[in-house]
CSV table of C-alpha atoms in Angstrom, one decimal:
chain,number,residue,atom,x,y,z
A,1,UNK,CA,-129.8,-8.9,-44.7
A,2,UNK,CA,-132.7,-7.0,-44.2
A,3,UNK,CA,-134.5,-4.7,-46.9
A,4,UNK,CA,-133.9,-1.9,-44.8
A,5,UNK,CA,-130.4,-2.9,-44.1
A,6,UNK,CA,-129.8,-3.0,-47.7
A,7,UNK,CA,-131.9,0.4,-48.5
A,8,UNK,CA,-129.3,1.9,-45.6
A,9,UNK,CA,-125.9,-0.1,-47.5
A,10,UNK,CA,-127.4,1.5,-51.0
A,11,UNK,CA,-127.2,5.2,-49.1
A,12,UNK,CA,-123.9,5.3,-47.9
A,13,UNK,CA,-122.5,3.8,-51.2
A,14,UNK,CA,-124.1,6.2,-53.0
A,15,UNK,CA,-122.6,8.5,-50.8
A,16,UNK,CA,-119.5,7.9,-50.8
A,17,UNK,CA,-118.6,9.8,-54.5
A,18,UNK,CA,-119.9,13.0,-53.2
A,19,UNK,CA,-117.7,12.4,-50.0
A,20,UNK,CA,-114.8,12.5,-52.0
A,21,UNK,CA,-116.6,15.8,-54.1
A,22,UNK,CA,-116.6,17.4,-51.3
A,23,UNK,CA,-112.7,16.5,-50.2
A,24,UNK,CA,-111.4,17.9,-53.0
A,25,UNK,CA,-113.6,20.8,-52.9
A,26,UNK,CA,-111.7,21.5,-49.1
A,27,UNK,CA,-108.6,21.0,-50.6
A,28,UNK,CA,-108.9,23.4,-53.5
A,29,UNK,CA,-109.7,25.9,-50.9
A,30,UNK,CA,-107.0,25.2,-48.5
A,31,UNK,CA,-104.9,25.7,-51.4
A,32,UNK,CA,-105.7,29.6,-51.0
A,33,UNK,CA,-104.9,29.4,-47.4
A,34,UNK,CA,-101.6,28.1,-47.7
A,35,UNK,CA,-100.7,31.0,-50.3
A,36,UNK,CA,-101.7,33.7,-47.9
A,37,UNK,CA,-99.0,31.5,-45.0
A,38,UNK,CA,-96.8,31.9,-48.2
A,39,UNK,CA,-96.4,27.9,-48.5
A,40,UNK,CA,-96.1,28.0,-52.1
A,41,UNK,CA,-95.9,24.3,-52.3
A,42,UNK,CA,-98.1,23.1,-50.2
A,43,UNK,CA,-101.0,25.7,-52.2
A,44,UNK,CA,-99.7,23.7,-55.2
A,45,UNK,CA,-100.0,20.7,-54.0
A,46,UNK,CA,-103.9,21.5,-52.2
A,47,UNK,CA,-104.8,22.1,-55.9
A,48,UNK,CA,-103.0,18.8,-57.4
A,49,UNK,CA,-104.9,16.9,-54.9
A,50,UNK,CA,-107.8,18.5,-56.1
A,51,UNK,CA,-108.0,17.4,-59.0
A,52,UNK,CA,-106.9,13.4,-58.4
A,53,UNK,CA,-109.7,13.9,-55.8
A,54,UNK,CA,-112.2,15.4,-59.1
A,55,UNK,CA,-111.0,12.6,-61.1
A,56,UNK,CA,-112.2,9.8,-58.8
A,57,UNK,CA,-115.3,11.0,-57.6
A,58,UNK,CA,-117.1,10.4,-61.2
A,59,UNK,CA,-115.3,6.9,-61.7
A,60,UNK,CA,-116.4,5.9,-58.3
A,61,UNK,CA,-120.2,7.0,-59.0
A,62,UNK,CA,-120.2,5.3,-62.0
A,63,UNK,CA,-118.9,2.1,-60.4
A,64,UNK,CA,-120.9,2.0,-57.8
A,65,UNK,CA,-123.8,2.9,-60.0
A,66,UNK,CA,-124.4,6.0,-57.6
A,67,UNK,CA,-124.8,8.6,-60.0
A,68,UNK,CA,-127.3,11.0,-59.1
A,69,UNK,CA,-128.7,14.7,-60.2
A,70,UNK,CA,-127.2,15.9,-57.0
A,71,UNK,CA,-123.6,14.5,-57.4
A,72,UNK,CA,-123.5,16.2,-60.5
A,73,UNK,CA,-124.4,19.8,-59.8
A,74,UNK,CA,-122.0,19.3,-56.3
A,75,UNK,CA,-119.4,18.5,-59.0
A,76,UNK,CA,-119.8,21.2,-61.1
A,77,UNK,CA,-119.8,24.0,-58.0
A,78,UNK,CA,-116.8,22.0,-56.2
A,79,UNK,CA,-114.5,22.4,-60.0
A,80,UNK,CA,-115.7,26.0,-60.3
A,81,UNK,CA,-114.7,26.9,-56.4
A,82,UNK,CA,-111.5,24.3,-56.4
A,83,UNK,CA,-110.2,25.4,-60.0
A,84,UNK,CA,-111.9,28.7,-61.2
A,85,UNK,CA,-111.6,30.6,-57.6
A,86,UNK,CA,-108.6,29.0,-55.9
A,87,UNK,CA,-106.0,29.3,-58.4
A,88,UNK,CA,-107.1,32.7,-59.3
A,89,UNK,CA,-106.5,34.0,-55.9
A,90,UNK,CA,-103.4,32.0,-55.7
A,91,UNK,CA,-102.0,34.3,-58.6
A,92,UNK,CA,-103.4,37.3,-56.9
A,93,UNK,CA,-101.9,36.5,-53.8
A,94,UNK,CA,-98.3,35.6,-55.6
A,95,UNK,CA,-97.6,38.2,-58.4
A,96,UNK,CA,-100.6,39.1,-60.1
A,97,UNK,CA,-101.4,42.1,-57.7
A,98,UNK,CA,-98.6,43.9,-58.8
A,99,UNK,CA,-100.0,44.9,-61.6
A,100,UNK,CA,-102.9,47.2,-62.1
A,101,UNK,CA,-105.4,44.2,-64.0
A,102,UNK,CA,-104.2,42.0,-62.2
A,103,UNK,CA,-107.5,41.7,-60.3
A,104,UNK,CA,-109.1,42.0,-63.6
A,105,UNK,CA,-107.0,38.5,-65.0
A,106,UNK,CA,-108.1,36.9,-61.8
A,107,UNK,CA,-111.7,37.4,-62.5
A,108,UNK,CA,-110.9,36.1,-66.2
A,109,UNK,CA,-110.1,33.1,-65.0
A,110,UNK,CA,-112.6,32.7,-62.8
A,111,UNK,CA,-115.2,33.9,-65.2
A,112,UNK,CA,-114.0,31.1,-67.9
A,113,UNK,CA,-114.1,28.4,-65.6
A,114,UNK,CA,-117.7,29.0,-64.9
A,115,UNK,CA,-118.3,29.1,-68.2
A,116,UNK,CA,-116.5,26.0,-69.0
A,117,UNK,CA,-118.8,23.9,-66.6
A,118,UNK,CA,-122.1,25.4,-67.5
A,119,UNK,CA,-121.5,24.7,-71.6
A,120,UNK,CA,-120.2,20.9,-70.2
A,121,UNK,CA,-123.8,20.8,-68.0
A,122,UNK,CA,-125.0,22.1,-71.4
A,123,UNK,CA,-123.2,19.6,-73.8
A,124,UNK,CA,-123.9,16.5,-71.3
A,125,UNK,CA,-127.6,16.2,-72.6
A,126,UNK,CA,-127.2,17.2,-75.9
A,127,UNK,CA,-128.4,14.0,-77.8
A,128,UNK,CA,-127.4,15.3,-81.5
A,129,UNK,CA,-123.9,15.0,-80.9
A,130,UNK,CA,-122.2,12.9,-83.2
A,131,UNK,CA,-121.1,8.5,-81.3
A,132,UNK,CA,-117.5,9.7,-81.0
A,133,UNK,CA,-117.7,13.0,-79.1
A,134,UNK,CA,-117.9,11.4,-75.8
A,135,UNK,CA,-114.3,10.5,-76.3
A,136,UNK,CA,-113.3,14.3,-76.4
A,137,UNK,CA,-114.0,17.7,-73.9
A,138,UNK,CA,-114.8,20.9,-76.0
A,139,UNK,CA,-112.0,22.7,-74.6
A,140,UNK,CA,-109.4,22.4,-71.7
A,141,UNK,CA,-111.3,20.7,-68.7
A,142,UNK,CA,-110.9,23.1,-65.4
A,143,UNK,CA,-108.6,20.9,-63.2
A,144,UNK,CA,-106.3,21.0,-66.8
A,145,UNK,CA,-106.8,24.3,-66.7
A,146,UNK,CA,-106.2,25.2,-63.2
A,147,UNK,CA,-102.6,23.1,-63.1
A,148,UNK,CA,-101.6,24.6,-66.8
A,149,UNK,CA,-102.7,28.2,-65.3
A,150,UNK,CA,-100.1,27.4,-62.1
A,151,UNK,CA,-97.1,26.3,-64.1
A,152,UNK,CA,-95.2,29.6,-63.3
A,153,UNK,CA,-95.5,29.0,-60.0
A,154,UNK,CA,-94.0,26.2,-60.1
A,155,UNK,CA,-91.4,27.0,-62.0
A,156,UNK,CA,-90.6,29.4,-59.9
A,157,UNK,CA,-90.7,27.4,-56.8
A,158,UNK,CA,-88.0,24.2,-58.7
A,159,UNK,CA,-85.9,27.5,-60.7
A,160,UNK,CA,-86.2,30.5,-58.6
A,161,UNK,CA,-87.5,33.6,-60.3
A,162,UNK,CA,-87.4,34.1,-63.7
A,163,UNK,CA,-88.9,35.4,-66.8
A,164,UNK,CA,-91.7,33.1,-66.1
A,165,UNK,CA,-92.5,35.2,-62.8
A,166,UNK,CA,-92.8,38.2,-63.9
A,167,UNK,CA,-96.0,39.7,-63.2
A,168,UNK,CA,-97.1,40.8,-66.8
A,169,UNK,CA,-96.2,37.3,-68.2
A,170,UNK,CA,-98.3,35.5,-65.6
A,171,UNK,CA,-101.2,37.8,-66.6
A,172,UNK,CA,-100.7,37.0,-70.6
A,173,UNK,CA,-100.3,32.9,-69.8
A,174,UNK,CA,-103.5,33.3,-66.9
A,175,UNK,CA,-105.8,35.2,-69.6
A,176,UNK,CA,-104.4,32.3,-72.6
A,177,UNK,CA,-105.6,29.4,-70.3
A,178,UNK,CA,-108.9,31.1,-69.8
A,179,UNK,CA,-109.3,31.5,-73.6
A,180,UNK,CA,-108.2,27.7,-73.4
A,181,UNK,CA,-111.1,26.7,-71.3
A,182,UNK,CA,-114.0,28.2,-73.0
A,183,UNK,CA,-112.5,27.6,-76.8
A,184,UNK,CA,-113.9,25.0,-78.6
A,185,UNK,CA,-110.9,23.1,-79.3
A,186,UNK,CA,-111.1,19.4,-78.6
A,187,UNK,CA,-109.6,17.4,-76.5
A,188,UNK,CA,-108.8,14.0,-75.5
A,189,UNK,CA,-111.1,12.6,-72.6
A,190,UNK,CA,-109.5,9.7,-70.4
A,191,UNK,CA,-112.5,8.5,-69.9
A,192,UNK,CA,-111.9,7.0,-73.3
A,193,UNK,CA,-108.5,5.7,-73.2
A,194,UNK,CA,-108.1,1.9,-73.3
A,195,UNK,CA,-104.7,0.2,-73.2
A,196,UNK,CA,-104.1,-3.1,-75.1
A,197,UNK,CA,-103.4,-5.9,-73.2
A,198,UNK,CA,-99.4,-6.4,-74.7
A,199,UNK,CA,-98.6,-2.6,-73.2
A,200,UNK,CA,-100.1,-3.1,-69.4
A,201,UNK,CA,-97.1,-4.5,-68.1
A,202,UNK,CA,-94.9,-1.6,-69.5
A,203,UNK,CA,-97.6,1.0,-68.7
A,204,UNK,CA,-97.2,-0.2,-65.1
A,205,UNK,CA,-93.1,0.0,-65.2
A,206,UNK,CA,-93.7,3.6,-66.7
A,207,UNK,CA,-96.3,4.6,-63.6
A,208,UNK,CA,-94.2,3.1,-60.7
A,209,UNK,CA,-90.9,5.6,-62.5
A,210,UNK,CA,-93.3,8.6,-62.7
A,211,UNK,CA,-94.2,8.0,-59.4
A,212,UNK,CA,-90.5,8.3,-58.0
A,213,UNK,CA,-90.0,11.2,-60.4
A,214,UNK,CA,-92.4,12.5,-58.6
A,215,UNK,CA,-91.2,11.9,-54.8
A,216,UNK,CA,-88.1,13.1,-56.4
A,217,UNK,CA,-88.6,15.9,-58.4
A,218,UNK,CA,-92.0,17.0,-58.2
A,219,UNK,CA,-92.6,20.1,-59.9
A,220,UNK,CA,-90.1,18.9,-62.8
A,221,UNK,CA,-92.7,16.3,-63.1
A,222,UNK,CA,-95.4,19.2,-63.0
A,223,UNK,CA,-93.8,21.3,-65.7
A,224,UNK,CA,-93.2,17.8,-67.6
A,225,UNK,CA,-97.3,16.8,-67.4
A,226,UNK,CA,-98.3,20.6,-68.6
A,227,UNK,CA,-96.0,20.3,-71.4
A,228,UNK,CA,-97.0,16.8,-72.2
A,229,UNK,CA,-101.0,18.1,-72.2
A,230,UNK,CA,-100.4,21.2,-74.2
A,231,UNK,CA,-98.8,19.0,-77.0
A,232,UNK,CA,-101.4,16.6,-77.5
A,233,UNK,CA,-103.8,19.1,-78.6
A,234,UNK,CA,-102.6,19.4,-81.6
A,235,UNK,CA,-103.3,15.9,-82.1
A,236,UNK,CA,-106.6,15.4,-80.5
A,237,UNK,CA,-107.7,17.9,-83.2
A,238,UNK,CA,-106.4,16.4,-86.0
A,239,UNK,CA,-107.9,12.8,-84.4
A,240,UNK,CA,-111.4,15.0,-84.1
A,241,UNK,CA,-111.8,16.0,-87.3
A,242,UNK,CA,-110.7,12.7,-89.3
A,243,UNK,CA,-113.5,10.9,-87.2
A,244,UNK,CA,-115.7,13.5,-88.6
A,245,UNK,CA,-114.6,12.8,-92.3
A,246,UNK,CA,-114.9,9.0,-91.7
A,247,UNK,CA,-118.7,7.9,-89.9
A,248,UNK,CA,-117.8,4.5,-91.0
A,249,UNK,CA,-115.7,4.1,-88.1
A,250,UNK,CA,-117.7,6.0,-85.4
A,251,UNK,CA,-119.2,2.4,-83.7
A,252,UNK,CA,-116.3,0.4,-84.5
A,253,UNK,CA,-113.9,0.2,-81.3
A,254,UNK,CA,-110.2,2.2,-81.5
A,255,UNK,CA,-108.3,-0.2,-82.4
A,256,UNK,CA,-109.6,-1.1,-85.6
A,257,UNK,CA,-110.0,2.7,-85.9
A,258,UNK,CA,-105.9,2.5,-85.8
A,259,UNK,CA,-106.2,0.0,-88.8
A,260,UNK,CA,-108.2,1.5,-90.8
A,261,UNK,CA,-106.7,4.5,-90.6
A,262,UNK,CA,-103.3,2.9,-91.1
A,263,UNK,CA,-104.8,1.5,-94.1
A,264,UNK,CA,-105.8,4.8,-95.9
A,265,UNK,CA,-102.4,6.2,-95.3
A,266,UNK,CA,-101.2,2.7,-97.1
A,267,UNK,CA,-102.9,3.1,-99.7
A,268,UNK,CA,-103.0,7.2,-100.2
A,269,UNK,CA,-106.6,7.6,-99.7
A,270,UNK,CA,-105.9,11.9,-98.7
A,271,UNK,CA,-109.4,13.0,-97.6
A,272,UNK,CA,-111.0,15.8,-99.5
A,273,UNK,CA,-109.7,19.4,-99.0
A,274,UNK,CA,-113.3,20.9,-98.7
A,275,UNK,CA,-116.2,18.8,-97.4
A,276,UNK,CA,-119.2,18.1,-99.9
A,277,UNK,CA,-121.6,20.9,-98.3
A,278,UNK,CA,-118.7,23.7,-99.4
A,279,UNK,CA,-118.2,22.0,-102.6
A,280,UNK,CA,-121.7,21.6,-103.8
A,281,UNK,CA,-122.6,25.5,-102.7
A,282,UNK,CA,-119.6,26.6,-104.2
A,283,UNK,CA,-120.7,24.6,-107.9
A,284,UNK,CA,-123.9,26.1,-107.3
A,285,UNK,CA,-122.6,30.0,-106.6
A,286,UNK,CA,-120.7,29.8,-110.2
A,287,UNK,CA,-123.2,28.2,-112.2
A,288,UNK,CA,-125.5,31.2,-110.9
A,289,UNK,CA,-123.1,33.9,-111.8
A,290,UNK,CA,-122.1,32.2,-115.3
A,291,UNK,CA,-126.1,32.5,-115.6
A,292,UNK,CA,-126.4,36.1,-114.8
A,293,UNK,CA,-123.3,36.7,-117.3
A,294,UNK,CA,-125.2,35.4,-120.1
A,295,UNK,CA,-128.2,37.1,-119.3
A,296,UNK,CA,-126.3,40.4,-119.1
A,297,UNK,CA,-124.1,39.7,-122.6
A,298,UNK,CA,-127.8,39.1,-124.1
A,299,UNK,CA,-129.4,42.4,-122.6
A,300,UNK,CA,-126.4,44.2,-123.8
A,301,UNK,CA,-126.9,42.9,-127.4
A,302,UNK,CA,-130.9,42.9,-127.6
A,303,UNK,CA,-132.0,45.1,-125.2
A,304,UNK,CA,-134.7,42.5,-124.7
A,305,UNK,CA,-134.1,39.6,-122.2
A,306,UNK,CA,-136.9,37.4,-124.1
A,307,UNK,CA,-136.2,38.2,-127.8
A,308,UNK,CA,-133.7,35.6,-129.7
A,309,UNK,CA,-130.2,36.3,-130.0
A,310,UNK,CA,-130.0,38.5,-133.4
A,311,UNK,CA,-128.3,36.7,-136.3
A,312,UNK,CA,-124.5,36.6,-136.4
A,313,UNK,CA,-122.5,38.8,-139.1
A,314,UNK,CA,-119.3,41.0,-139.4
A,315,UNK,CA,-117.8,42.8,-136.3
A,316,UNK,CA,-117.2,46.3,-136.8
A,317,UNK,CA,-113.5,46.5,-136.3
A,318,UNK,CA,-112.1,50.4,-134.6
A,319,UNK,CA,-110.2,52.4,-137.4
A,320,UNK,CA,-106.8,51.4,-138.0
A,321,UNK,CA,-107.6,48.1,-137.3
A,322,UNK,CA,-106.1,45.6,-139.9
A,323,UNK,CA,-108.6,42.9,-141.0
A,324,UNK,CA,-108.4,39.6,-141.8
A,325,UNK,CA,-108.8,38.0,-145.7
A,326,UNK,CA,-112.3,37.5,-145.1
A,327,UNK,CA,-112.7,41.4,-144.1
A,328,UNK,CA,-113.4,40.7,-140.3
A,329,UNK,CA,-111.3,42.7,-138.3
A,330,UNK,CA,-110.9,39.9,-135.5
A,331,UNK,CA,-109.1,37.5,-137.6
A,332,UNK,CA,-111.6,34.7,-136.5
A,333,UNK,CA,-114.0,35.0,-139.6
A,334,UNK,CA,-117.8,35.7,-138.8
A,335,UNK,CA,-117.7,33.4,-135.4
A,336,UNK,CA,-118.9,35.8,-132.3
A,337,UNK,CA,-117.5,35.6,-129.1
A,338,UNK,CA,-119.4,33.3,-127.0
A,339,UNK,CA,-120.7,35.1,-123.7
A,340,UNK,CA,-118.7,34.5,-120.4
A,341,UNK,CA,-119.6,31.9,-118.3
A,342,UNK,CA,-120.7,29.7,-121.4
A,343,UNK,CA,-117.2,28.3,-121.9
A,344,UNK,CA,-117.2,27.6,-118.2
A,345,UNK,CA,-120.6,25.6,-118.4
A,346,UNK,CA,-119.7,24.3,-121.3
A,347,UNK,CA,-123.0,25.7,-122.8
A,348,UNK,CA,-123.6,26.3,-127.0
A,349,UNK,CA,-126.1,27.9,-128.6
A,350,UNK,CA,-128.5,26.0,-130.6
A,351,UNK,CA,-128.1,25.7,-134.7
A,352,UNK,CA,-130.8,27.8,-135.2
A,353,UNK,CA,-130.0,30.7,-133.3
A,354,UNK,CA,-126.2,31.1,-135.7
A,355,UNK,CA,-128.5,31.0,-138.3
């Protein structure tokens, strides 16, 4: 093979992943043409295709080795177009305009995909994040997004109208996926997933039933996925912050991250309720105000911050106060209260001072 034949060979691979960018960038549009012919499931379906098409262009540039600044910003337009504008007309177009924001929830969506993608762009080449957040997005992705934002649709379209449709409930669940989006919650990345070799076979046995669950009943299998996403998240947190409590797993691979934290349950190691940084500034905040109390009680007393504590000797007790056999009248004998904050520090005053 020639050197320009190769050179041509390396263009059309690299070409290839931004074909398929572009595919499901058409399809996430068609989507909104298929809602204005009132093909409800065909519109869902544009967008669902959308995003397997989203999913693959990445894995195939990264096979291929065909990554390129291009592909990247032709991503991040196609996901806000296919799954920022789409699926916010799609709502318009099926309930949300019979309300008198529901223009305004539309642009909410919108508004939070964009956002989403520019703080991804933004997080992509940050080079202080910690080994480990590779294996999480900050937020709900926008294809997640976009199918989780049209689950009343189809639930309308497998149970007939409902609660679900109405208008004002669409517009509370559209504007809760958009906070979704741009939150910073974490969650998992399948970029990251690996499975063990003893659970491929059954993996495959699972994949080959979902698939005719799908043929079947397809938007049971929708409202099944969304469900299934919105309850890991709970998870992925509490995954997210317990590799931020332990670094000494962050370059060790997950399953021995599975061990080891299988081994700190076993053995009851519960991680601390504050981390150190709270901890120390809090010790530091009360030793402060324990030293401004004793600096008070002595200003109070001498009047004088820098003279010595005056010798001790009998409390004056109020009248009608009985006193004690040594003719105190705090029953305690000729001992002072020690100023507050002392007892906390565990501070004494020095032999010469009581004397």
């Amino acid at each position: 093979m020639t050197p320009e034949a190769a050179r041509g060979g390396g263009r059309g691979v690299r070409l290839l992943p931004n074909a398929v960018t572009v595919l499901a960038l058409c399809s996430g549009l068609s989507g909104v043409q298929f809602m204005i012919a009132d093909n409800r499931v065909a519109a869902l379906a544009a967008i669902t295709v959308a995003a397997v098409f989203d999913a693959l262009d990445g894995r195939l540039a990264r096979l291929l080795d065909a990554t390129s600044r291009m592909g990247a910003e032709l991503d991040s337009l196609s996901d806000c177009v296919s799954f920022g504008v789409s699926p916010a007309l799609i709502l318009f177009l099926w309930t949300l305009d019979d309300i008198r924001i529901g223009w305004v929830v539309a642009l909410v969506l919108v508004v939070s995909a964009a956002l989403r993608l520019a703080r991804f762009n933004t997080l992509s080449d940050d080079e202080e994040a910690p080994p480990y957040a590779g294996e999480f997005f900050v937020g709900v992705p926008s294809p997640a997004g976009a199918l989780i934002a049209l689950a009343p649709l189809a639930l309308e379209v497998q149970l007939g109208p409902g609660f679900w449709s109405l208008p004002a409930v669409v517009g509370v669940w559209t504007v809760l996926v958009g906070g979704l989006m741009i939150s910073r919650v974490p969650t998992a990345s399948l970029k990251s997933v690996r499975v063990p070799p003893p659970f491929v076979a059954p993996l495959l046995v699972a994949v080959a039933f979902a698939a005719a669950a799908l043929v079947t009943f397809p938007f049971v299998v929708y409202a099944v996925a969304v469900a299934l996403y919105l309850l890991h998240i709970p998870w992925a947190v509490s995954r997210y912050r317990w590799l931020g409590r332990h670094p000494e797993v962050w370059h060790v691979p997950p399953r021995q991250r599975r061990a080891v934290r299988r081994a700190h349950r076993r053995l009851g190691l519960a991680p601390p309720r504050r981390n150190l940084r709270r901890r120390v500034a809090g010790a530091a905040a009360r030793a402060g105000t324990a030293a401004r109390n004793i600096g008070r009680d002595r200003d109070r007393r001498v009047g004088d911050p820098t003279a010595p504590l005056p010798p001790p000797g009998p409390i004056e007790r109020p009248p009608g106060r009985p006193a004690d056999r040594n003719g105190h009248g705090d029953g305690h004998g000729d001992r002072r209260p020690r100023p507050r904050g002392s007892r906390r520090l565990g501070l004494r005053r020095h032999r010469d001072d009581e004397q």
